[in-house]
mmCIF file with all atom_site columns, C-alpha atoms in Angstrom:
data_model
loop_
_atom_site.group_PDB
_atom_site.id
_atom_site.type_symbol
_atom_site.label_atom_id
_atom_site.label_alt_id
_atom_site.label_comp_id
_atom_site.label_asym_id
_atom_site.label_entity_id
_atom_site.label_seq_id
_atom_site.pdbx_PDB_ins_code
_atom_site.Cartn_x
_atom_site.Cartn_y
_atom_site.Cartn_z
_atom_site.occupancy
_atom_site.B_iso_or_equiv
_atom_site.pdbx_formal_charge
_atom_site.auth_seq_id
_atom_site.auth_comp_id
_atom_site.auth_asym_id
_atom_site.auth_atom_id
_atom_site.pdbx_PDB_model_num
ATOM 1   C CA . MET A 1 1   ? -28.421 -11.376 16.793 1.00 63.00 ? 1   MET A CA 1
ATOM 2   C CA . ASN A 1 2   ? -29.720 -14.501 18.503 1.00 85.00 ? 2   ASN A CA 1
ATOM 3   C CA . ARG A 1 3   ? -26.232 -15.378 19.720 1.00 88.00 ? 3   ARG A CA 1
ATOM 4   C CA . TRP A 1 4   ? -25.802 -11.961 21.408 1.00 89.00 ? 4   TRP A CA 1
ATOM 5   C CA . LEU A 1 5   ? -29.295 -12.105 22.860 1.00 91.00 ? 5   LEU A CA 1
ATOM 6   C CA . ARG A 1 6   ? -28.794 -15.611 24.212 1.00 93.00 ? 6   ARG A CA 1
ATOM 7   C CA . ALA A 1 7   ? -25.381 -14.723 25.664 1.00 95.00 ? 7   ALA A CA 1
ATOM 8   C CA . GLY A 1 8   ? -26.647 -11.523 27.295 1.00 96.00 ? 8   GLY A CA 1
ATOM 9   C CA . ILE A 1 9   ? -29.747 -13.068 28.827 1.00 96.00 ? 9   ILE A CA 1
ATOM 10  C CA . GLY A 1 10  ? -27.692 -16.094 29.875 1.00 97.00 ? 10  GLY A CA 1
ATOM 11  C CA . PHE A 1 11  ? -25.218 -13.800 31.641 1.00 97.00 ? 11  PHE A CA 1
ATOM 12  C CA . LEU A 1 12  ? -28.093 -12.110 33.510 1.00 97.00 ? 12  LEU A CA 1
ATOM 13  C CA . ALA A 1 13  ? -29.522 -15.528 34.465 1.00 98.00 ? 13  ALA A CA 1
ATOM 14  C CA . ALA A 1 14  ? -26.157 -16.786 35.728 1.00 98.00 ? 14  ALA A CA 1
ATOM 15  C CA . SER A 1 15  ? -25.615 -13.589 37.718 1.00 97.00 ? 15  SER A CA 1
ATOM 16  C CA . GLN A 1 16  ? -29.018 -13.985 39.341 1.00 98.00 ? 16  GLN A CA 1
ATOM 17  C CA . VAL A 1 17  ? -28.235 -17.609 40.243 1.00 98.00 ? 17  VAL A CA 1
ATOM 18  C CA . VAL A 1 18  ? -24.981 -16.606 41.948 1.00 98.00 ? 18  VAL A CA 1
ATOM 19  C CA . VAL A 1 19  ? -26.447 -13.644 43.851 1.00 97.00 ? 19  VAL A CA 1
ATOM 20  C CA . GLY A 1 20  ? -29.667 -15.481 44.697 1.00 98.00 ? 20  GLY A CA 1
ATOM 21  C CA . ALA A 1 21  ? -27.926 -18.582 46.008 1.00 98.00 ? 21  ALA A CA 1
ATOM 22  C CA . TRP A 1 22  ? -25.494 -16.464 48.014 1.00 98.00 ? 22  TRP A CA 1
ATOM 23  C CA . ALA A 1 23  ? -28.297 -14.461 49.661 1.00 98.00 ? 23  ALA A CA 1
ATOM 24  C CA . LEU A 1 24  ? -30.508 -17.513 50.253 1.00 98.00 ? 24  LEU A CA 1
ATOM 25  C CA . PHE A 1 25  ? -27.922 -19.947 51.594 1.00 98.00 ? 25  PHE A CA 1
ATOM 26  C CA . PHE A 1 26  ? -25.380 -17.553 53.148 1.00 98.00 ? 26  PHE A CA 1
ATOM 27  C CA . PRO A 1 27  ? -27.497 -14.544 54.111 1.00 98.00 ? 27  PRO A CA 1
ATOM 28  C CA . ALA A 1 28  ? -25.160 -13.190 56.801 1.00 97.00 ? 28  ALA A CA 1
ATOM 29  C CA . ARG A 1 29  ? -22.167 -13.286 54.455 1.00 97.00 ? 29  ARG A CA 1
ATOM 30  C CA . PHE A 1 30  ? -24.153 -11.607 51.697 1.00 97.00 ? 30  PHE A CA 1
ATOM 31  C CA . PHE A 1 31  ? -25.476 -8.927  54.061 1.00 97.00 ? 31  PHE A CA 1
ATOM 32  C CA . SER A 1 32  ? -21.976 -8.243  55.406 1.00 96.00 ? 32  SER A CA 1
ATOM 33  C CA . LEU A 1 33  ? -20.945 -6.739  52.061 1.00 94.00 ? 33  LEU A CA 1
ATOM 34  C CA . GLU A 1 34  ? -20.619 -3.005  52.522 1.00 90.00 ? 34  GLU A CA 1
ATOM 35  C CA . VAL A 1 35  ? -22.824 -2.289  49.503 1.00 91.00 ? 35  VAL A CA 1
ATOM 36  C CA . VAL A 1 36  ? -25.562 -4.662  50.717 1.00 93.00 ? 36  VAL A CA 1
ATOM 37  C CA . GLY A 1 37  ? -25.919 -4.020  54.453 1.00 90.00 ? 37  GLY A CA 1
ATOM 38  C CA . MET A 1 38  ? -25.591 -0.262  53.949 1.00 85.00 ? 38  MET A CA 1
ATOM 39  C CA . GLY A 1 39  ? -25.308 0.247   57.724 1.00 84.00 ? 39  GLY A CA 1
ATOM 40  C CA . MET A 1 40  ? -28.779 -1.181  58.400 1.00 89.00 ? 40  MET A CA 1
ATOM 41  C CA . ALA A 1 41  ? -29.841 -3.858  60.876 1.00 94.00 ? 41  ALA A CA 1
ATOM 42  C CA . TYR A 1 42  ? -29.452 -7.446  59.628 1.00 97.00 ? 42  TYR A CA 1
ATOM 43  C CA . ASN A 1 43  ? -32.656 -9.329  58.829 1.00 96.00 ? 43  ASN A CA 1
ATOM 44  C CA . VAL A 1 44  ? -32.168 -13.011 57.908 1.00 97.00 ? 44  VAL A CA 1
ATOM 45  C CA . HIS A 1 45  ? -35.759 -13.369 56.704 1.00 97.00 ? 45  HIS A CA 1
ATOM 46  C CA . LEU A 1 46  ? -35.423 -10.439 54.317 1.00 96.00 ? 46  LEU A CA 1
ATOM 47  C CA . MET A 1 47  ? -32.089 -11.717 52.980 1.00 97.00 ? 47  MET A CA 1
ATOM 48  C CA . ARG A 1 48  ? -33.448 -15.218 52.347 1.00 98.00 ? 48  ARG A CA 1
ATOM 49  C CA . ASP A 1 49  ? -36.570 -13.818 50.666 1.00 98.00 ? 49  ASP A CA 1
ATOM 50  C CA . TYR A 1 50  ? -34.361 -11.650 48.463 1.00 97.00 ? 50  TYR A CA 1
ATOM 51  C CA . GLY A 1 51  ? -32.288 -14.700 47.569 1.00 97.00 ? 51  GLY A CA 1
ATOM 52  C CA . ALA A 1 52  ? -35.355 -16.779 46.714 1.00 98.00 ? 52  ALA A CA 1
ATOM 53  C CA . MET A 1 53  ? -36.880 -14.005 44.585 1.00 97.00 ? 53  MET A CA 1
ATOM 54  C CA . THR A 1 54  ? -33.576 -13.504 42.810 1.00 97.00 ? 54  THR A CA 1
ATOM 55  C CA . LEU A 1 55  ? -33.447 -17.215 42.020 1.00 98.00 ? 55  LEU A CA 1
ATOM 56  C CA . ALA A 1 56  ? -37.024 -16.997 40.719 1.00 97.00 ? 56  ALA A CA 1
ATOM 57  C CA . SER A 1 57  ? -35.937 -14.270 38.299 1.00 97.00 ? 57  SER A CA 1
ATOM 58  C CA . ALA A 1 58  ? -33.085 -16.567 37.209 1.00 98.00 ? 58  ALA A CA 1
ATOM 59  C CA . VAL A 1 59  ? -35.689 -19.156 36.219 1.00 97.00 ? 59  VAL A CA 1
ATOM 60  C CA . VAL A 1 60  ? -37.433 -16.673 33.910 1.00 97.00 ? 60  VAL A CA 1
ATOM 61  C CA . LEU A 1 61  ? -34.138 -15.471 32.446 1.00 97.00 ? 61  LEU A CA 1
ATOM 62  C CA . GLY A 1 62  ? -32.934 -19.057 32.098 1.00 97.00 ? 62  GLY A CA 1
ATOM 63  C CA . ALA A 1 63  ? -36.092 -20.044 30.220 1.00 96.00 ? 63  ALA A CA 1
ATOM 64  C CA . ALA A 1 64  ? -35.564 -17.097 27.879 1.00 95.00 ? 64  ALA A CA 1
ATOM 65  C CA . THR A 1 65  ? -31.970 -18.228 27.318 1.00 94.00 ? 65  THR A CA 1
ATOM 66  C CA . VAL A 1 66  ? -32.873 -21.826 26.517 1.00 94.00 ? 66  VAL A CA 1
ATOM 67  C CA . HIS A 1 67  ? -36.068 -21.116 24.562 1.00 91.00 ? 67  HIS A CA 1
ATOM 68  C CA . ILE A 1 68  ? -34.958 -17.978 22.738 1.00 83.00 ? 68  ILE A CA 1
ATOM 69  C CA . LYS A 1 69  ? -38.366 -16.722 21.619 1.00 88.00 ? 69  LYS A CA 1
ATOM 70  C CA . ARG A 1 70  ? -38.945 -13.014 21.102 1.00 89.00 ? 70  ARG A CA 1
ATOM 71  C CA . MET A 1 71  ? -41.898 -12.619 23.493 1.00 92.00 ? 71  MET A CA 1
ATOM 72  C CA . LEU A 1 72  ? -40.224 -14.613 26.264 1.00 93.00 ? 72  LEU A CA 1
ATOM 73  C CA . ALA A 1 73  ? -37.066 -12.524 25.864 1.00 93.00 ? 73  ALA A CA 1
ATOM 74  C CA . VAL A 1 74  ? -39.111 -9.301  26.066 1.00 94.00 ? 74  VAL A CA 1
ATOM 75  C CA . VAL A 1 75  ? -40.920 -10.495 29.200 1.00 95.00 ? 75  VAL A CA 1
ATOM 76  C CA . ALA A 1 76  ? -37.709 -11.686 30.870 1.00 96.00 ? 76  ALA A CA 1
ATOM 77  C CA . LEU A 1 77  ? -35.851 -8.452  30.118 1.00 97.00 ? 77  LEU A CA 1
ATOM 78  C CA . ALA A 1 78  ? -38.792 -6.304  31.208 1.00 97.00 ? 78  ALA A CA 1
ATOM 79  C CA . MET A 1 79  ? -38.988 -8.312  34.441 1.00 97.00 ? 79  MET A CA 1
ATOM 80  C CA . TYR A 1 80  ? -35.290 -7.768  35.076 1.00 97.00 ? 80  TYR A CA 1
ATOM 81  C CA . LEU A 1 81  ? -35.454 -4.034  34.317 1.00 97.00 ? 81  LEU A CA 1
ATOM 82  C CA . THR A 1 82  ? -38.479 -3.681  36.616 1.00 97.00 ? 82  THR A CA 1
ATOM 83  C CA . TRP A 1 83  ? -36.119 -4.685  39.407 1.00 96.00 ? 83  TRP A CA 1
ATOM 84  C CA . ALA A 1 84  ? -32.836 -3.149  38.179 1.00 97.00 ? 84  ALA A CA 1
ATOM 85  C CA . VAL A 1 85  ? -34.003 0.446   37.675 1.00 97.00 ? 85  VAL A CA 1
ATOM 86  C CA . PRO A 1 86  ? -35.536 0.972   41.154 1.00 97.00 ? 86  PRO A CA 1
ATOM 87  C CA . HIS A 1 87  ? -32.663 -0.970  42.706 1.00 95.00 ? 87  HIS A CA 1
ATOM 88  C CA . CYS A 1 88  ? -30.178 1.469   41.190 1.00 95.00 ? 88  CYS A CA 1
ATOM 89  C CA . VAL A 1 89  ? -32.255 4.491   42.207 1.00 95.00 ? 89  VAL A CA 1
ATOM 90  C CA . VAL A 1 90  ? -32.434 3.269   45.812 1.00 92.00 ? 90  VAL A CA 1
ATOM 91  C CA . HIS A 1 91  ? -28.669 2.838   45.983 1.00 92.00 ? 91  HIS A CA 1
ATOM 92  C CA . VAL A 1 92  ? -28.023 6.259   44.418 1.00 93.00 ? 92  VAL A CA 1
ATOM 93  C CA . THR A 1 93  ? -30.033 7.852   47.232 1.00 92.00 ? 93  THR A CA 1
ATOM 94  C CA . ILE A 1 94  ? -28.070 6.164   50.046 1.00 90.00 ? 94  ILE A CA 1
ATOM 95  C CA . LEU A 1 95  ? -24.392 6.407   49.149 1.00 89.00 ? 95  LEU A CA 1
ATOM 96  C CA . ASP A 1 96  ? -23.300 8.567   52.092 1.00 88.00 ? 96  ASP A CA 1
ATOM 97  C CA . HIS A 1 97  ? -21.910 5.662   54.142 1.00 87.00 ? 97  HIS A CA 1
ATOM 98  C CA . LEU A 1 98  ? -19.607 4.465   51.332 1.00 89.00 ? 98  LEU A CA 1
ATOM 99  C CA . ALA A 1 99  ? -16.154 5.673   50.380 1.00 92.00 ? 99  ALA A CA 1
ATOM 100 C CA . PRO A 1 100 ? -16.392 7.703   47.145 1.00 93.00 ? 100 PRO A CA 1
ATOM 101 C CA . SER A 1 101 ? -14.472 5.070   45.176 1.00 94.00 ? 101 SER A CA 1
ATOM 102 C CA . THR A 1 102 ? -16.800 2.318   46.401 1.00 93.00 ? 102 THR A CA 1
ATOM 103 C CA . GLY A 1 103 ? -19.828 4.447   45.549 1.00 93.00 ? 103 GLY A CA 1
ATOM 104 C CA . VAL A 1 104 ? -18.560 5.045   42.022 1.00 95.00 ? 104 VAL A CA 1
ATOM 105 C CA . LEU A 1 105 ? -17.867 1.340   41.561 1.00 95.00 ? 105 LEU A CA 1
ATOM 106 C CA . LEU A 1 106 ? -21.316 0.421   42.888 1.00 95.00 ? 106 LEU A CA 1
ATOM 107 C CA . ILE A 1 107 ? -23.176 2.890   40.677 1.00 95.00 ? 107 ILE A CA 1
ATOM 108 C CA . THR A 1 108 ? -21.120 1.827   37.658 1.00 96.00 ? 108 THR A CA 1
ATOM 109 C CA . ALA A 1 109 ? -22.010 -1.820  38.298 1.00 96.00 ? 109 ALA A CA 1
ATOM 110 C CA . LEU A 1 110 ? -25.673 -0.977  38.850 1.00 96.00 ? 110 LEU A CA 1
ATOM 111 C CA . GLY A 1 111 ? -25.672 1.142   35.697 1.00 96.00 ? 111 GLY A CA 1
ATOM 112 C CA . PHE A 1 112 ? -24.457 -1.934  33.823 1.00 96.00 ? 112 PHE A CA 1
ATOM 113 C CA . THR A 1 113 ? -27.387 -3.914  35.276 1.00 95.00 ? 113 THR A CA 1
ATOM 114 C CA . ILE A 1 114 ? -29.647 -1.452  33.471 1.00 97.00 ? 114 ILE A CA 1
ATOM 115 C CA . ALA A 1 115 ? -27.629 -0.830  30.301 1.00 97.00 ? 115 ALA A CA 1
ATOM 116 C CA . LEU A 1 116 ? -27.182 -4.486  29.341 1.00 97.00 ? 116 LEU A CA 1
ATOM 117 C CA . PRO A 1 117 ? -30.826 -5.594  29.576 1.00 97.00 ? 117 PRO A CA 1
ATOM 118 C CA . ALA A 1 118 ? -31.996 -2.308  28.041 1.00 97.00 ? 118 ALA A CA 1
ATOM 119 C CA . ALA A 1 119 ? -29.691 -2.839  25.058 1.00 95.00 ? 119 ALA A CA 1
ATOM 120 C CA . LEU A 1 120 ? -30.857 -6.449  24.763 1.00 95.00 ? 120 LEU A CA 1
ATOM 121 C CA . LEU A 1 121 ? -34.471 -5.297  24.892 1.00 95.00 ? 121 LEU A CA 1
ATOM 122 C CA . VAL A 1 122 ? -33.834 -2.797  22.096 1.00 94.00 ? 122 VAL A CA 1
ATOM 123 C CA . LEU A 1 123 ? -32.094 -5.548  20.123 1.00 89.00 ? 123 LEU A CA 1
ATOM 124 C CA . THR A 1 124 ? -35.051 -7.858  20.687 1.00 90.00 ? 124 THR A CA 1
ATOM 125 C CA . VAL A 1 125 ? -37.723 -5.422  19.543 1.00 89.00 ? 125 VAL A CA 1
ATOM 126 C CA . SER A 1 126 ? -35.706 -3.803  16.749 1.00 84.00 ? 126 SER A CA 1
ATOM 127 C CA . ARG A 1 127 ? -36.307 -4.672  13.104 1.00 54.00 ? 127 ARG A CA 1
ATOM 128 C CA . GLY A 1 128 ? -33.710 -7.414  13.272 1.00 52.00 ? 128 GLY A CA 1
ATOM 129 C CA . GLY A 1 129 ? -35.335 -8.827  16.361 1.00 48.00 ? 129 GLY A CA 1
ATOM 130 C CA . THR A 1 130 ? -38.922 -8.952  15.131 1.00 42.00 ? 130 THR A CA 1
ATOM 131 C CA . ARG A 1 131 ? -38.542 -12.472 13.749 1.00 50.00 ? 131 ARG A CA 1
ATOM 132 C CA . SER A 1 132 ? -39.092 -15.236 16.243 1.00 51.00 ? 132 SER A CA 1
ATOM 133 C CA . PRO A 1 133 ? -35.601 -16.673 16.790 1.00 48.00 ? 133 PRO A CA 1
ATOM 134 C CA . GLU A 1 134 ? -35.091 -20.392 16.206 1.00 47.00 ? 134 GLU A CA 1
#
């Protein structure tokens, strides 16, 4: 169980590092993605703030990966889901500018950003996950 938990949280941390660094250091390139800009006006300040906050979440997820303790894993996964669920809902409500295939791909990817941490959270708090991992 600990191996799956560590791998899953590590994947989330790595993903946040990539997205956060991209948005922070290359905000115009990040915003130019069709599924990011969504036809709105570009705002460099907002993009860099998003990148910095995403990197901050990578720190929490990274700590949970390295120090695989039950409570830290629960907090890290809850933190991630607190972002992922509303993020998905927002995108579901503004798909009209995307091609249907792009919209399906986006919602599938965003669904994964909820399903993975939710499954890891269940794994963490389940009977098998009640012991504090080494």
